[in-house]
Coordinates of C-alpha atoms in Angstrom, one line a residue:
M1 CA 16.4 19.5 15.6
I2 CA 17.9 21.7 12.7
P3 CA 17.5 25.2 13.9
A4 CA 19.8 24.9 16.8
L5 CA 22.6 23.9 14.6
L6 CA 22.3 27.1 12.6
A7 CA 25.4 29.1 12.1
G8 CA 25.6 30.8 8.8
P9 CA 24.0 31.5 5.5
G10 CA 24.6 27.9 4.3
D11 CA 22.6 26.6 7.4
L12 CA 20.0 29.3 6.7
I13 CA 19.4 28.0 3.4
I14 CA 19.1 24.3 4.3
F15 CA 16.5 25.4 7.3
N16 CA 14.6 27.2 4.5
L17 CA 14.6 23.9 2.5
L18 CA 13.3 22.0 5.3
R19 CA 10.3 24.1 5.5
Y20 CA 9.1 23.0 1.9
V21 CA 7.0 19.6 2.0
T22 CA 8.2 19.0 -1.7
F23 CA 12.0 19.0 -0.5
R24 CA 11.4 16.8 2.5
A25 CA 9.6 14.4 0.3
G26 CA 12.3 14.2 -2.1
A27 CA 14.7 13.6 0.5
A28 CA 12.5 10.9 2.1
C29 CA 12.3 9.1 -1.3
L30 CA 16.0 9.1 -1.7
T31 CA 16.7 8.2 1.8
A32 CA 14.5 5.1 1.7
L33 CA 15.9 4.2 -1.6
V34 CA 19.5 4.1 -0.3
L35 CA 18.5 2.4 3.0
S36 CA 16.6 -0.3 1.2
M37 CA 19.6 -0.8 -1.3
V38 CA 22.2 -0.8 1.6
F39 CA 20.5 -3.1 4.1
G40 CA 18.6 -5.3 1.4
P41 CA 21.4 -7.9 0.9
M42 CA 21.9 -8.1 4.6
V43 CA 18.0 -8.6 5.2
I44 CA 17.8 -11.3 2.6
R45 CA 20.6 -13.2 4.1
W46 CA 19.0 -13.0 7.5
L47 CA 15.7 -14.2 6.0
R48 CA 17.4 -17.1 4.3
G49 CA 19.0 -18.1 7.6
F50 CA 16.1 -19.1 9.4
Q51 CA 13.8 -20.0 6.4
R52 CA 14.8 -23.6 5.6
G53 CA 13.0 -24.0 2.1
G54 CA 11.9 -20.5 1.7
Q55 CA 8.2 -19.5 1.5
P56 CA 5.8 -22.6 1.3
I57 CA 4.4 -22.8 -2.0
R58 CA 0.7 -23.8 -2.4
A59 CA 0.4 -27.3 -3.8
D60 CA -2.9 -26.4 -5.7
G61 CA -1.3 -23.3 -7.3
P62 CA 0.4 -23.2 -10.7
E63 CA 2.7 -25.9 -11.3
R64 CA 5.7 -23.9 -12.3
H65 CA 5.6 -22.2 -8.9
L66 CA 6.5 -25.4 -7.2
I67 CA 9.9 -25.4 -9.3
E68 CA 10.8 -21.6 -9.8
K69 CA 9.8 -20.0 -6.6
K70 CA 10.8 -22.9 -4.4
G71 CA 13.5 -21.8 -1.7
T72 CA 12.9 -18.0 -2.2
P73 CA 12.7 -16.3 1.3
T74 CA 9.5 -14.2 2.0
M75 CA 9.0 -11.7 4.9
G76 CA 10.9 -9.0 2.5
G77 CA 8.2 -6.4 3.8
V78 CA 10.7 -5.9 6.8
L79 CA 13.1 -4.3 4.4
I80 CA 10.2 -2.0 3.2
L81 CA 9.1 -1.1 6.5
L82 CA 12.4 -0.4 8.0
A83 CA 13.3 2.1 5.0
L84 CA 9.9 3.5 5.3
S85 CA 9.8 4.1 9.0
I86 CA 13.3 5.6 9.2
S87 CA 12.8 8.0 6.2
T88 CA 9.3 9.0 7.6
L89 CA 10.8 9.9 11.0
L90 CA 13.9 11.8 9.7
W91 CA 12.0 13.9 7.2
A92 CA 8.1 14.1 8.4
D93 CA 6.9 16.8 10.7
L94 CA 6.2 14.5 13.6
R95 CA 4.0 17.1 15.4
N96 CA 1.5 16.0 12.7
G97 CA -1.1 13.5 14.0
L98 CA -2.0 12.1 10.6
V99 CA 1.7 11.1 10.0
W100 CA 1.4 9.0 13.3
A101 CA -2.0 7.7 12.4
V102 CA -0.8 6.4 9.1
L103 CA 2.4 5.0 10.6
A104 CA 0.4 3.1 13.3
V105 CA -1.6 1.4 10.6
T106 CA 1.3 0.6 8.4
L107 CA 3.4 -1.0 11.4
G108 CA 0.5 -2.7 13.2
F109 CA -0.5 -4.4 10.0
G110 CA 3.1 -5.2 9.1
L111 CA 3.4 -6.8 12.6
L112 CA 0.3 -8.8 11.9
G113 CA 1.6 -9.9 8.5
F114 CA 4.9 -10.9 10.2
A115 CA 3.3 -13.1 12.4
D116 CA 1.5 -14.6 9.6
D117 CA 4.7 -15.1 7.7
W118 CA 6.5 -16.3 10.8
L119 CA 4.0 -19.2 11.3
K120 CA 4.1 -20.3 7.6
V121 CA 7.9 -20.4 7.5
T122 CA 8.3 -22.2 11.0
K123 CA 5.5 -24.7 10.6
R124 CA 6.1 -25.3 7.0
N125 CA 2.5 -24.8 5.8
T126 CA 0.6 -22.0 4.0
K127 CA -2.0 -21.4 6.7
G128 CA -0.3 -19.2 9.1
V129 CA -2.6 -17.0 11.3
S130 CA -6.4 -17.9 10.8
A131 CA -8.4 -15.8 8.5
R132 CA -10.8 -15.0 11.5
G133 CA -7.9 -13.9 13.7
K134 CA -6.2 -11.6 11.0
L135 CA -9.7 -9.9 10.4
V136 CA -10.2 -9.4 13.9
V137 CA -7.0 -7.7 14.5
Q138 CA -7.3 -5.8 11.3
F139 CA -10.7 -4.2 12.1
G140 CA -9.9 -3.5 15.6
L141 CA -6.7 -1.5 14.7
A142 CA -8.4 0.1 11.7
L143 CA -11.4 1.2 13.7
V144 CA -8.9 2.8 16.3
I145 CA -7.1 4.8 13.6
A146 CA -10.4 5.7 11.8
I147 CA -11.6 7.3 15.0
A148 CA -8.4 8.9 15.5
I149 CA -8.5 10.2 12.0
L150 CA -11.9 11.6 12.7
Y151 CA -10.7 13.9 15.8
L152 CA -7.6 14.9 13.8
L153 CA -9.6 16.4 10.9
P154 CA -12.0 19.6 11.1
P155 CA -15.5 19.2 11.8
G156 CA -17.9 19.2 9.1
L157 CA -15.3 17.4 6.9
N158 CA -14.0 14.6 9.2
D159 CA -17.2 12.5 9.0
G160 CA -18.1 12.6 5.4
L161 CA -17.2 11.0 2.2
T162 CA -16.2 13.1 -0.8
V163 CA -17.5 12.2 -4.4
P164 CA -14.8 12.8 -7.2
V165 CA -15.8 15.0 -10.0
F166 CA -19.0 16.0 -8.0
K167 CA -16.7 18.1 -5.7
D168 CA -19.4 19.9 -3.8
I169 CA -21.1 16.6 -2.6
I170 CA -20.0 15.2 0.8
I171 CA -21.9 12.4 2.1
P172 CA -22.3 12.7 5.7
F173 CA -22.1 9.2 8.0
G174 CA -21.8 10.9 11.3
I175 CA -20.6 8.6 14.1
F176 CA -20.7 5.7 11.5
F177 CA -17.8 7.3 9.5
P178 CA -15.1 5.1 11.5
L179 CA -16.6 2.3 10.1
V180 CA -16.4 3.4 6.7
G181 CA -12.9 4.4 7.4
M182 CA -12.2 0.8 9.0
L183 CA -13.6 -1.1 5.8
V184 CA -11.4 1.0 3.5
M185 CA -8.2 0.2 5.4
V186 CA -9.0 -3.4 5.8
G187 CA -10.2 -3.7 2.1
A188 CA -7.1 -2.0 0.8
S189 CA -4.9 -4.3 2.9
N190 CA -6.2 -7.5 1.9
A191 CA -6.6 -6.3 -1.8
V192 CA -2.9 -5.7 -1.9
N193 CA -2.4 -9.0 -0.2
L194 CA -4.3 -10.9 -2.8
T195 CA -2.6 -9.2 -5.6
D196 CA 1.0 -10.3 -4.2
G197 CA 1.5 -13.5 -6.0
L198 CA 4.0 -12.8 -9.0
D199 CA 7.5 -11.1 -9.0
G200 CA 6.9 -7.5 -9.0
L201 CA 3.2 -7.7 -9.4
A202 CA 1.9 -6.0 -6.2
I203 CA 4.8 -3.5 -5.5
V204 CA 4.8 -1.5 -8.6
P205 CA 0.9 -0.7 -8.4
V206 CA 1.5 0.2 -4.6
M207 CA 4.2 2.6 -5.7
I208 CA 2.0 4.1 -8.6
A209 CA -1.0 4.5 -6.1
A210 CA 1.3 6.1 -3.7
G211 CA 2.6 8.6 -6.1
V212 CA -1.0 9.5 -7.2
F213 CA -1.8 10.1 -3.4
A214 CA 1.5 11.9 -2.5
I215 CA 0.2 14.6 -5.3
I216 CA -3.5 14.5 -3.8
A217 CA -2.0 14.8 -0.2
Y218 CA 0.1 17.8 -1.1
L219 CA -2.7 19.5 -3.1
V220 CA -5.6 18.9 -0.7
G221 CA -3.3 20.0 2.1
N222 CA -2.6 23.5 0.5
R223 CA -5.3 25.9 0.7
V224 CA -4.4 27.5 -2.4
F225 CA -4.2 24.5 -4.7
A226 CA -7.3 22.9 -3.1
D227 CA -9.4 26.0 -4.1
Y228 CA -8.0 26.3 -7.3
L229 CA -8.8 22.5 -8.2
Q230 CA -12.1 23.1 -6.2
V231 CA -11.5 20.1 -3.8
V232 CA -11.8 20.0 -0.1
F233 CA -9.0 21.5 1.9
V234 CA -7.7 19.1 4.4
P235 CA -5.4 20.8 6.6
G236 CA -2.3 18.6 7.7
T237 CA -2.5 16.3 5.0
G238 CA 0.4 17.6 2.8
E239 CA 2.8 15.9 5.4
L240 CA 1.4 12.6 4.4
A241 CA 3.3 13.2 0.9
V242 CA 6.7 12.8 2.7
F243 CA 5.5 9.4 4.0
L244 CA 4.2 8.4 0.6
S245 CA 7.4 9.5 -1.0
A246 CA 9.4 7.4 1.6
L247 CA 7.2 4.5 0.7
I248 CA 7.9 5.0 -3.1
G249 CA 11.6 5.0 -2.3
A250 CA 11.2 2.0 0.0
G251 CA 9.5 0.2 -2.9
L252 CA 11.8 0.9 -5.5
G253 CA 14.8 -0.6 -3.3
F254 CA 13.0 -3.6 -2.7
L255 CA 12.0 -4.0 -6.3
W256 CA 15.6 -4.3 -7.0
F257 CA 15.4 -7.4 -5.2
N258 CA 12.1 -8.5 -6.0
A259 CA 12.5 -8.3 -9.8
P260 CA 12.0 -11.5 -11.9
P261 CA 13.5 -13.8 -10.6
A262 CA 13.0 -12.5 -7.2
A263 CA 15.6 -13.0 -4.6
V264 CA 12.8 -12.3 -1.8
F265 CA 9.1 -11.9 -1.6
M266 CA 7.5 -9.2 0.6
G267 CA 5.1 -11.6 2.1
D268 CA 2.0 -10.5 4.1
T269 CA 4.5 -8.4 6.2
G270 CA 4.7 -6.2 3.4
S271 CA 1.5 -6.6 1.5
L272 CA -0.6 -6.1 4.6
A273 CA 1.0 -2.9 5.7
L274 CA 1.2 -1.3 2.4
G275 CA -2.4 -1.9 1.5
G276 CA -3.4 -0.6 5.0
A277 CA -1.1 2.4 4.4
L278 CA -2.9 3.4 1.2
G279 CA -6.3 2.9 2.8
A280 CA -5.2 5.1 5.7
V281 CA -4.1 7.8 3.5
A282 CA -7.1 7.8 1.4
V283 CA -9.3 8.2 4.4
A284 CA -7.2 11.1 5.7
T285 CA -7.3 12.9 2.4
K286 CA -10.8 12.3 2.0
H287 CA -10.2 10.7 -1.3
E288 CA -11.5 7.0 -0.6
V289 CA -13.4 6.7 -3.8
V290 CA -10.2 7.6 -5.7
L291 CA -8.2 4.7 -4.2
A292 CA -10.8 2.5 -5.7
I293 CA -10.3 3.9 -9.0
V294 CA -6.3 4.1 -8.7
G295 CA -6.1 0.7 -7.0
G296 CA -8.4 -0.9 -9.7
V297 CA -5.9 -3.8 -10.2
F298 CA -6.2 -4.6 -6.7
V299 CA -10.2 -4.3 -6.7
V300 CA -10.3 -6.4 -9.6
E301 CA -7.9 -9.1 -8.2
T302 CA -10.3 -8.9 -5.0
L303 CA -13.4 -9.4 -7.0
S304 CA -12.1 -12.4 -9.0
V305 CA -11.6 -14.4 -5.7
V306 CA -15.1 -13.3 -4.3
I307 CA -16.8 -14.2 -7.7
Q308 CA -14.7 -17.8 -7.8
V309 CA -15.9 -18.6 -4.4
F310 CA -19.5 -17.4 -4.8
W311 CA -20.0 -19.3 -8.0
F312 CA -18.1 -22.5 -7.0
K313 CA -20.3 -22.8 -3.7
R314 CA -23.5 -22.2 -5.8
T315 CA -22.9 -24.2 -8.7
G316 CA -19.8 -26.3 -8.2
R317 CA -18.1 -24.8 -11.2
R318 CA -15.4 -22.1 -11.5
V319 CA -15.4 -18.8 -13.5
F320 CA -11.7 -18.5 -13.7
L321 CA -9.3 -21.1 -14.2
M322 CA -7.8 -20.0 -10.8
A323 CA -8.1 -16.9 -8.5
P324 CA -6.9 -14.4 -7.9
L325 CA -7.0 -13.2 -11.4
H326 CA -3.4 -13.3 -12.2
H327 CA -3.4 -17.0 -11.7
H328 CA -6.1 -17.4 -14.3
Y329 CA -3.6 -16.0 -16.7
E330 CA -0.7 -18.1 -15.7
K331 CA -3.0 -21.2 -16.2
K332 CA -3.9 -19.9 -19.8
G333 CA -0.2 -19.8 -20.6
W334 CA 0.8 -16.2 -20.3
S335 CA 4.4 -15.7 -19.0
E336 CA 4.9 -14.1 -15.8
P337 CA 6.7 -11.1 -17.1
T338 CA 3.9 -10.6 -19.5
I339 CA 1.1 -10.7 -16.8
V340 CA 3.1 -8.4 -14.5
I341 CA 4.0 -5.9 -16.9
R342 CA 0.5 -5.6 -18.3
F343 CA -1.0 -5.3 -14.9
W344 CA 1.7 -2.4 -14.4
I345 CA 0.3 -0.7 -17.5
I346 CA -3.2 -1.0 -16.4
S347 CA -2.3 0.6 -13.1
M348 CA -0.6 3.7 -14.7
I349 CA -3.7 4.2 -16.9
L350 CA -6.0 4.0 -13.8
A351 CA -3.8 6.4 -11.9
L352 CA -3.9 8.9 -14.7
I353 CA -7.8 8.6 -14.6
G354 CA -7.7 9.0 -10.7
L355 CA -5.6 12.1 -11.1
S356 CA -7.8 13.4 -13.7
T357 CA -10.9 13.7 -11.2
L358 CA -8.9 16.5 -9.5
K359 CA -9.2 18.8 -12.5
I360 CA -12.6 18.3 -13.6
R361 CA -15.2 21.0 -12.7

């Protein structure tokens, strides 16, 4: 779109800048931030307009939620997806199939989350779309995108699972790899969804993970850097750094309104979409295992629910005072900011560990 408008040296400089992924990634981040900050108040007013009483609060949840969070609108993920999508379409190379694949997962899961949130706020209950219905849609869409990614990546690499640290090892899954990719996307989506229970708790670890994978996408998508770090070169993935930078910008803008006390919750609209986005990027960059490290907070939150349900059904007793894990600490008397900030710190530590796997030889 830009080359046709070139007229002079200044235009030539701008065109040259647009060739660099790093410049467009920075521009996408800034664009998404500005969009979310500008449209945030309008989106929140719109959400409040049809959400009488705000997000339904679980009666069996922490008691203070019934008082402190009552009336807060949900579905704020609409703001994130709006800013993220516009920025990606403006700054990413739309000839890149991986960009469209990741966008498809993000928006598809976002629409599913929107339907779930819509049912909750209109029917005034905490059920929404049935768990089985959500999983059917998630598995179906994730499988289609995993197959698409399989065909977008080069043969010999597309159907294997790389192992961090042991960089020469690729575990071949052949025709079964789409099932692996599907599980990664659905697992990441639901893990972020389970973590989204306190103001700012999910969005910052998501942004931290997005930052790590923006670096990974840029490095593995560049043959020189990939050879130097002795990681697999995955052509085309560098462009995903633009998408992830836009996600960070949109997340920062959303955090402005989601910071305690939150003016809006992201809801399933945001959490399912952002988790799916991270999962899709991990599959595309061949760093699925690293996502489990960087997103360790999401993994632990999910495991706390699995352990709680399994042990309660088996013995009738609970391992945690309440699951997911952040509610356990609420029940123990920790303040919300203490829990949230400590989870952020853990996420940053895990991010450093995840990045360190790139340089270990």
